[in-house]
Amino acid sequence: MELLERIKSPADLRGLGPLDLDRLAGEIRALLIERVTRNGGHLGPNLGVVELTIALHRVFDSPRDSVVWDTGHQAYVHKLLTGRVADFATLRTRGGMSGYPCRAESEHDLVENSHASTALSYADGLAHARQSRGDPGHVVAVIGDGALTGGMSWEAVNNIAAAPGRPLVVVINDNARSYAPTVGGLARHLAALRTARGYEEFLERAKHTLQGVPAVGDTVYRALHGAKKGLKDFLTPQALYEDLGLKYLGPVDGHDRTAVEAALRRARAFGGSVVVHCITEKGRGYAPAEEDARDRFHAVRAAPVPGQPPAAGQTWTAAFGEELLAQAECRPDVVALTAAMLEPAGLLPLQRALPARVVDVGIAEQHAVTCAAGMAMGGLHPVVCVYATFLNRAFDQVLMDVALHRLPVTFVLDRAGITGDDGASHNGIWDLAALRAVPGLRIAAPRDRATLRRRLDEALGTEDAPTLLRYPKGSLPADLPALERIAGPDDTTSVDVLARTGEDVLLVAVGALGGACVAAARELDDRGIGCTVVDPGWVKPVPRALVELAGRFDVVVTAEDGLRAGGVGEALAAALRDARTVPRELRVLGVPTGFLEHASRAELLDECGLSSGRIAEEAGRAVADAAGRPPLKGAV
Ligand SMILES: Cc1ncc(C[n+]2csc(CCOP(=O)(O)OP(=O)(O)O)c2C)c(N)n1
Ligand SMILES: CC(=O)[C@@H](O)[C@H](O)COP(=O)(O)O
Ligand SMILES: [Mg+2]
């Protein structure tokens, strides 16, 4: 890494010759492979942008020029070239380097949000600001072909194309994949452009040959070149960009640094918005990634830590995939939708068995939700399968396109709750609080495989309202059978009792925190504090059986892997107030409102007071506090 260690800023790149630059690319790849296979992270995407990032930082002058990375998972090389080689060993570790751009780490980093399809909007705003302030320099946005399938990208293109003289360069990092091959008409359009590379090479050869022919050669070449636009439009419909008013350069081999630099220099000199279309290969330079048909090592897991047992057992995602397939085999009306996360959301079994019953809309959650509304209006029962954090993007669609019409759409949110390593914007902590405001939407949080199966069945059996299931990242816990079931008006409003060592405190466990709450009850029992642990299953609306049960306890503690503010605990507190059965002590445990720094899920759960030890601590304190306080029953 002798060369890479000398790079303290992009300026150090400009003194290097071609051989050193090639050597530098090799050193970067070696470091990416060594470190990311150990710490985990986005190996494939970053191997695919080594030459592109070197070229970009040689042509443009960050941070005088602004560089925005869409989604940001492919910014490791950018970090290595902007003075962070020494910190790279701490990638994705608590207190270490983030796996995404991070403003606190560097003035070269602007956008921390890992939600895709935002870069062009940021870039339009940054360029507008530069123009209105008279600031020199450019804005460069690097966006993947997958992120280009997101609607926001085209809202931005529509505006960028209408703004004359924007000092904006859009670099399309086209590796033809999101996780899987990119889907949709746009993917076909980009594929057509990719084949244009052969056309450009043909034209170069023709130019060289014809210009060697005396007298007529040059005339013929000029005629051919004049026909180029028409021929190229016919062969390679890049008119999409140019008819919109954007200059299009490309396609360029994104691994030919010299060619990328030449295209970027042309773009920089153009004096208006330019699209530079780079063809890259996800996983380039590392055979196991290049040969990985699944997702080209899009995101690799951290290597097992010596002495720590690797994550064992089936994941929530795999279990859901099996349960959904079982349902779909009996229910021809069930159709699953994904937003470019088919395998990550567990839909591979269904796609393999019943391919027509899985729809991948690209990175387009808003379209997924309203398309599902249309499917439901058409008599189907759609299942929208997304990561919890990404449903934030489609709140209005859930509210006004689905719930307003009381449509039987089922949402399944994977990675609900704290996810940890992927930073603040990947935690799925907003769903319970945000969606509590959606009239008629019913929400369930399964605690294990058996309740996942049961809640999915109940959700798919609900035809007069939208339903939603949510579960966390990682391995399924062991099944946690109910000791007894406290019946409600119907089976979906009953409450499962998971543990009963006494009645000093009622512990309400939401979903996957059932195990932690049962463990907390054991700790409390050892300290002579009797606990009853219950799991309501359906948490919206709050089951009446839960309100009646909680109204009989002096101390109630709720625990949820989601925002405390506006979550399930606060909904129960409001119901107890309405029933005038407020307990002496009511503690609502949840994630504080804020953005969590990256760390492991376990570390952040403990930090938020949601590990079994922390839950036991808080419940013990609540019992102690209640002992010295008169009963509040009946108080408002
Ligand atoms: C709104 C949103 N939905 C889903 C994701 C999950 N996701 C992360 S990276 C990725 C694929 C991105 O593909 P592309 O933009 O082509 O970048 P590449 O990985 O190919 O470099 C997806 C779907 C996301 N980050 N944001
Ligand atoms: C940026 C990106 O790809 C994220 O969606 C992230 O990698 C998700 O990671 P997991 O699928 O491991 O939760
Ligand atoms: Mg891509």
PDB file of N, CA, C and O in Angstrom, residues 318-334 336 346-351 353-354 357 383 449 452-454 456-457 460:
ATOM      1  N   ALA A 318     -35.657 -15.677   5.786  1.00  0.00           N
ATOM      2  CA  ALA A 318     -35.838 -16.994   5.157  1.00  0.00           C
ATOM      3  C   ALA A 318     -37.149 -17.626   5.624  1.00  0.00           C
ATOM      4  O   ALA A 318     -37.892 -18.234   4.845  1.00  0.00           O
ATOM      5  N   ALA A 319     -37.439 -17.447   6.900  1.00  0.00           N
ATOM      6  CA  ALA A 319     -38.685 -18.025   7.435  1.00  0.00           C
ATOM      7  C   ALA A 319     -39.894 -17.399   6.754  1.00  0.00           C
ATOM      8  O   ALA A 319     -40.823 -18.099   6.324  1.00  0.00           O
ATOM      9  N   PHE A 320     -39.848 -16.096   6.601  1.00  0.00           N
ATOM     10  CA  PHE A 320     -40.957 -15.420   5.926  1.00  0.00           C
ATOM     11  C   PHE A 320     -41.099 -15.935   4.496  1.00  0.00           C
ATOM     12  O   PHE A 320     -42.204 -16.214   4.018  1.00  0.00           O
ATOM     13  N   GLY A 321     -39.972 -16.078   3.809  1.00  0.00           N
ATOM     14  CA  GLY A 321     -40.033 -16.547   2.416  1.00  0.00           C
ATOM     15  C   GLY A 321     -40.739 -17.893   2.301  1.00  0.00           C
ATOM     16  O   GLY A 321     -41.560 -18.113   1.408  1.00  0.00           O
ATOM     17  N   GLU A 322     -40.452 -18.781   3.259  1.00  0.00           N
ATOM     18  CA  GLU A 322     -41.097 -20.110   3.238  1.00  0.00           C
ATOM     19  C   GLU A 322     -42.590 -19.996   3.563  1.00  0.00           C
ATOM     20  O   GLU A 322     -43.429 -20.612   2.908  1.00  0.00           O
ATOM     21  N   GLU A 323     -42.906 -19.158   4.545  1.00  0.00           N
ATOM     22  CA  GLU A 323     -44.322 -19.016   4.930  1.00  0.00           C
ATOM     23  C   GLU A 323     -45.130 -18.388   3.807  1.00  0.00           C
ATOM     24  O   GLU A 323     -46.271 -18.774   3.547  1.00  0.00           O
ATOM     25  N   LEU A 324     -44.533 -17.411   3.141  1.00  0.00           N
ATOM     26  CA  LEU A 324     -45.267 -16.746   2.062  1.00  0.00           C
ATOM     27  C   LEU A 324     -45.497 -17.714   0.909  1.00  0.00           C
ATOM     28  O   LEU A 324     -46.593 -17.763   0.335  1.00  0.00           O
ATOM     29  N   LEU A 325     -44.513 -18.526   0.599  1.00  0.00           N
ATOM     30  CA  LEU A 325     -44.682 -19.508  -0.489  1.00  0.00           C
ATOM     31  C   LEU A 325     -45.816 -20.473  -0.137  1.00  0.00           C
ATOM     32  O   LEU A 325     -46.686 -20.759  -0.962  1.00  0.00           O
ATOM     33  N   ALA A 326     -45.833 -20.911   1.109  1.00  0.00           N
ATOM     34  CA  ALA A 326     -46.899 -21.838   1.533  1.00  0.00           C
ATOM     35  C   ALA A 326     -48.267 -21.192   1.360  1.00  0.00           C
ATOM     36  O   ALA A 326     -49.218 -21.821   0.893  1.00  0.00           O
ATOM     37  N   GLN A 327     -48.373 -19.926   1.692  1.00  0.00           N
ATOM     38  CA  GLN A 327     -49.639 -19.210   1.530  1.00  0.00           C
ATOM     39  C   GLN A 327     -49.995 -19.067   0.052  1.00  0.00           C
ATOM     40  O   GLN A 327     -51.127 -19.313  -0.364  1.00  0.00           O
ATOM     41  N   ALA A 328     -48.969 -18.675  -0.736  1.00  0.00           N
ATOM     42  CA  ALA A 328     -49.235 -18.392  -2.157  1.00  0.00           C
ATOM     43  C   ALA A 328     -49.669 -19.644  -2.909  1.00  0.00           C
ATOM     44  O   ALA A 328     -50.463 -19.581  -3.847  1.00  0.00           O
ATOM     45  N   GLU A 329     -49.173 -20.788  -2.444  1.00  0.00           N
ATOM     46  CA  GLU A 329     -49.550 -22.043  -3.127  1.00  0.00           C
ATOM     47  C   GLU A 329     -51.035 -22.351  -2.946  1.00  0.00           C
ATOM     48  O   GLU A 329     -51.646 -23.014  -3.772  1.00  0.00           O
ATOM     49  N   CYS A 330     -51.612 -21.808  -1.842  1.00  0.00           N
ATOM     50  CA  CYS A 330     -53.048 -22.057  -1.620  1.00  0.00           C
ATOM     51  C   CYS A 330     -53.885 -20.840  -2.024  1.00  0.00           C
ATOM     52  O   CYS A 330     -55.108 -20.916  -2.086  1.00  0.00           O
ATOM     53  N   ARG A 331     -53.245 -19.712  -2.246  1.00  0.00           N
ATOM     54  CA  ARG A 331     -53.986 -18.480  -2.499  1.00  0.00           C
ATOM     55  C   ARG A 331     -53.553 -17.878  -3.822  1.00  0.00           C
ATOM     56  O   ARG A 331     -52.600 -17.141  -3.915  1.00  0.00           O
ATOM     57  N   PRO A 332     -54.246 -18.162  -4.901  1.00  0.00           N
ATOM     58  CA  PRO A 332     -53.859 -17.638  -6.216  1.00  0.00           C
ATOM     59  C   PRO A 332     -53.958 -16.121  -6.298  1.00  0.00           C
ATOM     60  O   PRO A 332     -53.401 -15.509  -7.197  1.00  0.00           O
ATOM     61  N   ASP A 333     -54.624 -15.492  -5.301  1.00  0.00           N
ATOM     62  CA  ASP A 333     -54.741 -14.023  -5.338  1.00  0.00           C
ATOM     63  C   ASP A 333     -53.541 -13.340  -4.682  1.00  0.00           C
ATOM     64  O   ASP A 333     -53.433 -12.130  -4.725  1.00  0.00           O
ATOM     65  N   VAL A 334     -52.673 -14.095  -4.060  1.00  0.00           N
ATOM     66  CA  VAL A 334     -51.520 -13.487  -3.362  1.00  0.00           C
ATOM     67  C   VAL A 334     -50.399 -13.217  -4.360  1.00  0.00           C
ATOM     68  O   VAL A 334     -49.967 -14.102  -5.104  1.00  0.00           O
ATOM     69  N   ALA A 336     -46.578 -10.948  -4.542  1.00  0.00           N
ATOM     70  CA  ALA A 336     -45.592 -10.217  -3.754  1.00  0.00           C
ATOM     71  C   ALA A 336     -44.949  -9.137  -4.612  1.00  0.00           C
ATOM     72  O   ALA A 336     -44.687  -9.346  -5.800  1.00  0.00           O
ATOM     73  N   GLY A 346     -36.512 -11.922   0.911  1.00  0.00           N
ATOM     74  CA  GLY A 346     -36.945 -13.305   1.122  1.00  0.00           C
ATOM     75  C   GLY A 346     -37.839 -13.887   0.042  1.00  0.00           C
ATOM     76  O   GLY A 346     -38.472 -14.912   0.247  1.00  0.00           O
ATOM     77  N   LEU A 347     -37.883 -13.263  -1.121  1.00  0.00           N
ATOM     78  CA  LEU A 347     -38.860 -13.697  -2.127  1.00  0.00           C
ATOM     79  C   LEU A 347     -38.320 -14.702  -3.131  1.00  0.00           C
ATOM     80  O   LEU A 347     -39.039 -15.109  -4.057  1.00  0.00           O
ATOM     81  N   LEU A 348     -37.084 -15.133  -2.960  1.00  0.00           N
ATOM     82  CA  LEU A 348     -36.511 -16.080  -3.926  1.00  0.00           C
ATOM     83  C   LEU A 348     -37.309 -17.390  -3.991  1.00  0.00           C
ATOM     84  O   LEU A 348     -37.624 -17.859  -5.087  1.00  0.00           O
ATOM     85  N   PRO A 349     -37.707 -17.997  -2.864  1.00  0.00           N
ATOM     86  CA  PRO A 349     -38.483 -19.250  -2.956  1.00  0.00           C
ATOM     87  C   PRO A 349     -39.769 -19.074  -3.759  1.00  0.00           C
ATOM     88  O   PRO A 349     -40.104 -19.891  -4.612  1.00  0.00           O
ATOM     89  N   LEU A 350     -40.449 -17.960  -3.532  1.00  0.00           N
ATOM     90  CA  LEU A 350     -41.694 -17.724  -4.273  1.00  0.00           C
ATOM     91  C   LEU A 350     -41.397 -17.495  -5.751  1.00  0.00           C
ATOM     92  O   LEU A 350     -42.066 -18.037  -6.629  1.00  0.00           O
ATOM     93  N   GLN A 351     -40.343 -16.741  -6.023  1.00  0.00           N
ATOM     94  CA  GLN A 351     -40.021 -16.471  -7.429  1.00  0.00           C
ATOM     95  C   GLN A 351     -39.658 -17.760  -8.158  1.00  0.00           C
ATOM     96  O   GLN A 351     -40.035 -17.959  -9.309  1.00  0.00           O
ATOM     97  N   ALA A 353     -40.653 -20.805  -7.412  1.00  0.00           N
ATOM     98  CA  ALA A 353     -41.797 -21.720  -7.544  1.00  0.00           C
ATOM     99  C   ALA A 353     -42.911 -21.126  -8.401  1.00  0.00           C
ATOM    100  O   ALA A 353     -43.513 -21.817  -9.221  1.00  0.00           O
ATOM    101  N   LEU A 354     -43.163 -19.843  -8.199  1.00  0.00           N
ATOM    102  CA  LEU A 354     -44.292 -19.198  -8.891  1.00  0.00           C
ATOM    103  C   LEU A 354     -43.838 -17.836  -9.411  1.00  0.00           C
ATOM    104  O   LEU A 354     -44.232 -16.791  -8.882  1.00  0.00           O
ATOM    105  N   ARG A 357     -45.805 -14.609  -9.665  1.00  0.00           N
ATOM    106  CA  ARG A 357     -46.432 -14.035  -8.455  1.00  0.00           C
ATOM    107  C   ARG A 357     -45.466 -13.120  -7.703  1.00  0.00           C
ATOM    108  O   ARG A 357     -45.725 -12.734  -6.559  1.00  0.00           O
ATOM    109  N   VAL A 383     -48.787  -8.399  -1.417  1.00  0.00           N
ATOM    110  CA  VAL A 383     -47.920  -8.360  -0.233  1.00  0.00           C
ATOM    111  C   VAL A 383     -46.697  -7.532  -0.612  1.00  0.00           C
ATOM    112  O   VAL A 383     -45.890  -7.950  -1.446  1.00  0.00           O
ATOM    113  N   ARG A 449     -41.202 -17.890  14.835  1.00  0.00           N
ATOM    114  CA  ARG A 449     -41.687 -18.486  13.571  1.00  0.00           C
ATOM    115  C   ARG A 449     -43.172 -18.810  13.662  1.00  0.00           C
ATOM    116  O   ARG A 449     -43.944 -18.539  12.734  1.00  0.00           O
ATOM    117  N   LEU A 452     -45.105 -15.699  13.433  1.00  0.00           N
ATOM    118  CA  LEU A 452     -44.973 -15.142  12.079  1.00  0.00           C
ATOM    119  C   LEU A 452     -45.994 -15.827  11.169  1.00  0.00           C
ATOM    120  O   LEU A 452     -46.737 -15.181  10.435  1.00  0.00           O
ATOM    121  N   ARG A 453     -46.047 -17.153  11.270  1.00  0.00           N
ATOM    122  CA  ARG A 453     -46.999 -17.911  10.438  1.00  0.00           C
ATOM    123  C   ARG A 453     -48.433 -17.490  10.769  1.00  0.00           C
ATOM    124  O   ARG A 453     -49.245 -17.219   9.885  1.00  0.00           O
ATOM    125  N   ARG A 454     -48.695 -17.387  12.078  1.00  0.00           N
ATOM    126  CA  ARG A 454     -50.076 -17.074  12.514  1.00  0.00           C
ATOM    127  C   ARG A 454     -50.486 -15.668  12.074  1.00  0.00           C
ATOM    128  O   ARG A 454     -51.564 -15.449  11.515  1.00  0.00           O
ATOM    129  N   LEU A 456     -49.207 -13.816   9.651  1.00  0.00           N
ATOM    130  CA  LEU A 456     -49.283 -13.713   8.186  1.00  0.00           C
ATOM    131  C   LEU A 456     -50.625 -14.272   7.707  1.00  0.00           C
ATOM    132  O   LEU A 456     -51.308 -13.677   6.866  1.00  0.00           O
ATOM    133  N   ASP A 457     -51.028 -15.390   8.295  1.00  0.00           N
ATOM    134  CA  ASP A 457     -52.310 -15.993   7.938  1.00  0.00           C
ATOM    135  C   ASP A 457     -53.461 -15.045   8.267  1.00  0.00           C
ATOM    136  O   ASP A 457     -54.365 -14.839   7.455  1.00  0.00           O
ATOM    137  N   LEU A 460     -53.378 -12.083   5.751  1.00  0.00           N
ATOM    138  CA  LEU A 460     -53.880 -12.438   4.418  1.00  0.00           C
ATOM    139  C   LEU A 460     -55.363 -12.782   4.467  1.00  0.00           C
ATOM    140  O   LEU A 460     -56.052 -12.745   3.452  1.00  0.00           O
TER     141      LEU A 460
END
